[in-house]
Tab-separated table of C-alpha atoms in Angstrom:
chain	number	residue	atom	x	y	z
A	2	UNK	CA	-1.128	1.876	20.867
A	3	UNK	CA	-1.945	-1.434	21.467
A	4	UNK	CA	-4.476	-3.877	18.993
A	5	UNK	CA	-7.059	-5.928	19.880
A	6	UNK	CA	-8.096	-8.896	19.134
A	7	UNK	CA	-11.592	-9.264	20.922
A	8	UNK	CA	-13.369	-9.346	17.221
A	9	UNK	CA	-10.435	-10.415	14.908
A	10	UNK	CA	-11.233	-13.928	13.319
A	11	UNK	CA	-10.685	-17.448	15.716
A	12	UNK	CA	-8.763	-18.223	12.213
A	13	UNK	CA	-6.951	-16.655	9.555
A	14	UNK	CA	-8.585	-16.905	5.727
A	15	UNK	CA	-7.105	-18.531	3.224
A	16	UNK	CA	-6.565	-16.576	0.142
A	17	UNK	CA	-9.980	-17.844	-2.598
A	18	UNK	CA	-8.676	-20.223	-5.351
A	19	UNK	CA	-11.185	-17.820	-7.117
A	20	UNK	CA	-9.426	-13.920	-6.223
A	21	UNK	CA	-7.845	-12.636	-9.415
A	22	UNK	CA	-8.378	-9.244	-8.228
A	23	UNK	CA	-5.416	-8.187	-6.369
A	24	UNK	CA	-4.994	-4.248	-5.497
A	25	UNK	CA	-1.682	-2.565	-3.751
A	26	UNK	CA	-3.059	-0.544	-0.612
A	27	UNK	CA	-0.560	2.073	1.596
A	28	UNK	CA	-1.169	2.851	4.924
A	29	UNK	CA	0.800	5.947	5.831
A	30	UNK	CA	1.166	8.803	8.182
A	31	UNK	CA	3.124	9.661	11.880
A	32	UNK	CA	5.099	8.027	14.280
A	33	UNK	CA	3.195	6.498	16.379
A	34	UNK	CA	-0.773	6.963	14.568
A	35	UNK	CA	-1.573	3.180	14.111
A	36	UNK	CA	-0.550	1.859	10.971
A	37	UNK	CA	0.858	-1.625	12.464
A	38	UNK	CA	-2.032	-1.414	14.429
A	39	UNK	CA	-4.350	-1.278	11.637
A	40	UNK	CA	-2.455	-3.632	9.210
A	41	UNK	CA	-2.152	-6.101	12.111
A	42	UNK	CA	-6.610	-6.353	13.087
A	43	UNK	CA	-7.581	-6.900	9.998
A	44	UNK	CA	-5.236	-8.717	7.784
A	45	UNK	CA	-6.502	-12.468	7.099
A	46	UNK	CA	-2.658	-13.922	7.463
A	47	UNK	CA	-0.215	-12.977	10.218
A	48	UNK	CA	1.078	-10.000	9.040
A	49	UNK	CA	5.170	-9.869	8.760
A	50	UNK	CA	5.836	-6.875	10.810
A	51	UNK	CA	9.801	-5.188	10.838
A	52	UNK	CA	9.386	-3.525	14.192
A	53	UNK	CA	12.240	-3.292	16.175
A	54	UNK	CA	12.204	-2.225	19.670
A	55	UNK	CA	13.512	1.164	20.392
A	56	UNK	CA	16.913	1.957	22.394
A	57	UNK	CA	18.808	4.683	23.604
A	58	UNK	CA	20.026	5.661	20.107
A	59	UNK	CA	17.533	6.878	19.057
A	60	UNK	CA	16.845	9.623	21.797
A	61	UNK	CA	17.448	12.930	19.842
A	62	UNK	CA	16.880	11.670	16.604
A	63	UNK	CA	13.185	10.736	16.771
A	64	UNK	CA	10.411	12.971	17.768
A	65	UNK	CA	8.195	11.384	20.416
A	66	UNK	CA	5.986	14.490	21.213
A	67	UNK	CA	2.771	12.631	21.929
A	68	UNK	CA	3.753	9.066	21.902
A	69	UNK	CA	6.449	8.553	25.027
A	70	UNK	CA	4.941	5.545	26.312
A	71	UNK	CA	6.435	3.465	22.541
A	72	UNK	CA	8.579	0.981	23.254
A	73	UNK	CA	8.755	-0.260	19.160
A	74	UNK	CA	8.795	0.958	15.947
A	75	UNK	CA	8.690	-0.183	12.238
A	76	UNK	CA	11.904	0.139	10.290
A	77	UNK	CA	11.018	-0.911	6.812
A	78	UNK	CA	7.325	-1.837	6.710
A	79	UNK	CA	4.223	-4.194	7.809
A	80	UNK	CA	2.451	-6.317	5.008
A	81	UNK	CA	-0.605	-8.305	5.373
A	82	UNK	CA	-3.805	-9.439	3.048
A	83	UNK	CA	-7.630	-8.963	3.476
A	84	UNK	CA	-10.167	-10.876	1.345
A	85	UNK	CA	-13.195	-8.138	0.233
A	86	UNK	CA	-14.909	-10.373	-1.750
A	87	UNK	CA	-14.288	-14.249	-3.186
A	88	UNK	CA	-12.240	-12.182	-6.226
A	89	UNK	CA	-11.187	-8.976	-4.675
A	90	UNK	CA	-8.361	-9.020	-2.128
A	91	UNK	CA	-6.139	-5.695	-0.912
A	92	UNK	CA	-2.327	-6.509	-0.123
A	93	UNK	CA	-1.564	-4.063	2.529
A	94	UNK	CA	1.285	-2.320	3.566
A	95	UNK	CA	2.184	-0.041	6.582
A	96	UNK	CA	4.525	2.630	6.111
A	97	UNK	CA	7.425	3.729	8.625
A	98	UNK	CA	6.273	6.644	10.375
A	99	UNK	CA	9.963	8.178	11.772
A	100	UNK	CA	10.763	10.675	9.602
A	101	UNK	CA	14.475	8.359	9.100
A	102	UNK	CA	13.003	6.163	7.029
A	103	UNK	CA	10.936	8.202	4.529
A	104	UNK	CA	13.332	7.801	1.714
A	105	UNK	CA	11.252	3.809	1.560
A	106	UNK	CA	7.974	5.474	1.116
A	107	UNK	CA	8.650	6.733	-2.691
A	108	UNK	CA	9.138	2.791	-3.718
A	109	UNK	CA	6.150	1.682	-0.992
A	110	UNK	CA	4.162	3.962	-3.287
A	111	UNK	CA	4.938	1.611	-6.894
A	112	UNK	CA	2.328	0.319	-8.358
A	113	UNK	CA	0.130	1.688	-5.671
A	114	UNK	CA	-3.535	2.157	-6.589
A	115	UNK	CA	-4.479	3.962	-3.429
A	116	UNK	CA	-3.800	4.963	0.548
A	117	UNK	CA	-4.948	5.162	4.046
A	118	UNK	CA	-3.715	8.598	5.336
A	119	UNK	CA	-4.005	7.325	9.273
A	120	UNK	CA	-3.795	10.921	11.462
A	121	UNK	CA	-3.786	11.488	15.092
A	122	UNK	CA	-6.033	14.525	15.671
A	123	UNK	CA	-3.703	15.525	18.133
A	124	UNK	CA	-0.578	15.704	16.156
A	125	UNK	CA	-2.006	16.619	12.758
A	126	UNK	CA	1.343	18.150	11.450
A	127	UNK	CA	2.744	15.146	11.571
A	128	UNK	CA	0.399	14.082	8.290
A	129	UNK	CA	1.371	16.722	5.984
A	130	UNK	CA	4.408	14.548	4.803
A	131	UNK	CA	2.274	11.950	3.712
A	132	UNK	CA	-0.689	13.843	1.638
A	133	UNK	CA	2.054	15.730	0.154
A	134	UNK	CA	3.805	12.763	-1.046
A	135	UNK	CA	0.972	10.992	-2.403
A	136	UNK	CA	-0.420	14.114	-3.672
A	137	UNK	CA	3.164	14.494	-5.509
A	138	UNK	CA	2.652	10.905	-6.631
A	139	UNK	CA	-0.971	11.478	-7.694
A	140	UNK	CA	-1.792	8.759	-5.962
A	141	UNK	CA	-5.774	8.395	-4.849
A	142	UNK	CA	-6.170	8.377	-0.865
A	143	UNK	CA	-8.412	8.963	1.975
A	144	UNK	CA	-7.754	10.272	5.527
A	145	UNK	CA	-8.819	8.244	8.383
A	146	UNK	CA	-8.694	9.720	11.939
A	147	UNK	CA	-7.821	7.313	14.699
A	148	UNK	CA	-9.374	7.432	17.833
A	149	UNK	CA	-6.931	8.147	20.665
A	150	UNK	CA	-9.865	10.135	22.906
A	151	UNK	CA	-9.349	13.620	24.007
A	152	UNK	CA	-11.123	16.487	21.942
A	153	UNK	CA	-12.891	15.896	19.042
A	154	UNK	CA	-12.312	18.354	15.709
A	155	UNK	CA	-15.084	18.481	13.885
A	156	UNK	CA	-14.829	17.437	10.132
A	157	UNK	CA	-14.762	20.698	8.664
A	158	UNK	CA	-12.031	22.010	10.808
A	159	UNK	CA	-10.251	18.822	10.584
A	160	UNK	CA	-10.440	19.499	6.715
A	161	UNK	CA	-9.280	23.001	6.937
A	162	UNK	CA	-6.471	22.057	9.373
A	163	UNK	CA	-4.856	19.434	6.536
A	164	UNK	CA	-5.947	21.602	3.489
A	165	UNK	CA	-8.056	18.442	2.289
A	166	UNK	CA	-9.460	18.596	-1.207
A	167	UNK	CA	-13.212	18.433	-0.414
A	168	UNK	CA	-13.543	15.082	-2.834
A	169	UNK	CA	-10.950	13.527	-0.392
A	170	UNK	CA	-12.822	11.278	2.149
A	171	UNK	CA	-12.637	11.396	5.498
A	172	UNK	CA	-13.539	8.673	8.215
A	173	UNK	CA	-13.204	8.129	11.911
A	174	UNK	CA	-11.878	4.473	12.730
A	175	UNK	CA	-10.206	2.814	15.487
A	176	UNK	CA	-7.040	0.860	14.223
A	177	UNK	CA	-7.572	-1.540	17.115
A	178	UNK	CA	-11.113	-3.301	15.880
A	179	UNK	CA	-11.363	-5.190	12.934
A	180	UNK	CA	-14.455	-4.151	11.726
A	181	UNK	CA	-13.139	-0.307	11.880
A	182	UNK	CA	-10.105	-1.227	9.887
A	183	UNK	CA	-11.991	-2.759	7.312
A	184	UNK	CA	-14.440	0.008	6.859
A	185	UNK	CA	-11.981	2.306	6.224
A	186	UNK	CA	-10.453	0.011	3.483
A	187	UNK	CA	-14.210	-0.236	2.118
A	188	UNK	CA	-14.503	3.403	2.061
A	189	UNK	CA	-11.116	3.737	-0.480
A	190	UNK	CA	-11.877	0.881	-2.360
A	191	UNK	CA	-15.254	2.844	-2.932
A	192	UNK	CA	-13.075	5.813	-3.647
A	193	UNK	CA	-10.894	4.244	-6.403
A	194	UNK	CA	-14.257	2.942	-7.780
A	195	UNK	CA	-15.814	6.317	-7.798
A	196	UNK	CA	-12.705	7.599	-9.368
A	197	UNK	CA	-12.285	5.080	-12.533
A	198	UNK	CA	-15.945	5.481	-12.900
A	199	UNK	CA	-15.921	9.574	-13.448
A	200	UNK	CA	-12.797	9.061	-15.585
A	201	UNK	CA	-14.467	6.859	-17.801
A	202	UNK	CA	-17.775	8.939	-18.250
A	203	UNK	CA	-15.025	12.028	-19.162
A	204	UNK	CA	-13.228	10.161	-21.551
């Protein structure tokens, strides 16, 4: 899947002299659902991307149901930075999706406050992995479902389909548009908020 760049900034941000609120973000899920996508549209820096183009070696090994027209892949992980607010800024980074390189995603997930689950309607058994790793973890996510056309599921039976715990939020985005991207970070932000808030009024 390619990214565009149509409404990405003329210029990358600068980090704010006045951040001091800096929050570890995973984006994880499938081969081939978007994560380097998404990382790449709406980080403010150039992101540092490990993909590696893919040869002959790895015929038989990985599984490209659904995504035969990849020529790359990412072998360890993507990282970039978006700026929320003047003090609140996310440091992002994009999982490997091949199920070779799982054994990174336990130390992706230290010191991890929350996660992107990025699904392709399409191929949604290729998500379980993830939500039962962070759900092993305990670590706070939502599920975003990237737009690759075809049929649509509706929510409910999208839910049903990955056994989502109804407090789990789930939006629609397209990894290729900036603005997308960055709603979807908005909406777990707004999750972790919602969840240090109800653990405070308990306590």
């Amino acid at each position: 899947m390619d990214y565009a760049i149509s409404d990405a900034p003329a210029a990358r941000t600068p980090l704010s002299r006045t951040a001091d609120n800096g929050l570890k973000i995973v984006v994880v899920g499938g081969f081939g659902v978007g994560k380097t996508t998404l990382v790449r549209s709406v980080s403010d820096i150039r992101p540092l991307s490990t993909e590696e183009t893919m040869t002959q070696a790895g015929r038989g090994v990985d599984d490209l149901g659904g995504v035969t027209g990849k020529t790359s892949t990412t072998v360890a992980f993507d990282f970039g930075r978006i700026s929320l607010d003047r003090r609140t800024v996310l440091y992002l980074f994009g999982a490997p999706g091949q199920e070779r390189f799982w054994f990174l995603w336990d130390r992706l997930f230290a010191g991890t406050l929350g996660a992107v689950v990025l699904v392709d309607a399409r191929r949604l058994a290729d998500s379980w992995y993830a939500i039962d790793r962070l759900e092993h973890h305990g670590t706070p996510f939502i599920v975003a479902r990237n737009d690759f056309g075809g049929p649509r599921h509706s929510p409910e039976a999208l839910r049903d389909a990955l056994d989502l715990d109804p407090r789990v939020p789930l939006v629609d985005c397209d990894a290729r548009s900036r603005a997308s991207s960055k709603n979807v970070l908005i909406t777990l932000v707004e999750h972790l908020q919602a969840l240090a808030s109800a653990r405070e009024t308990a306590s």
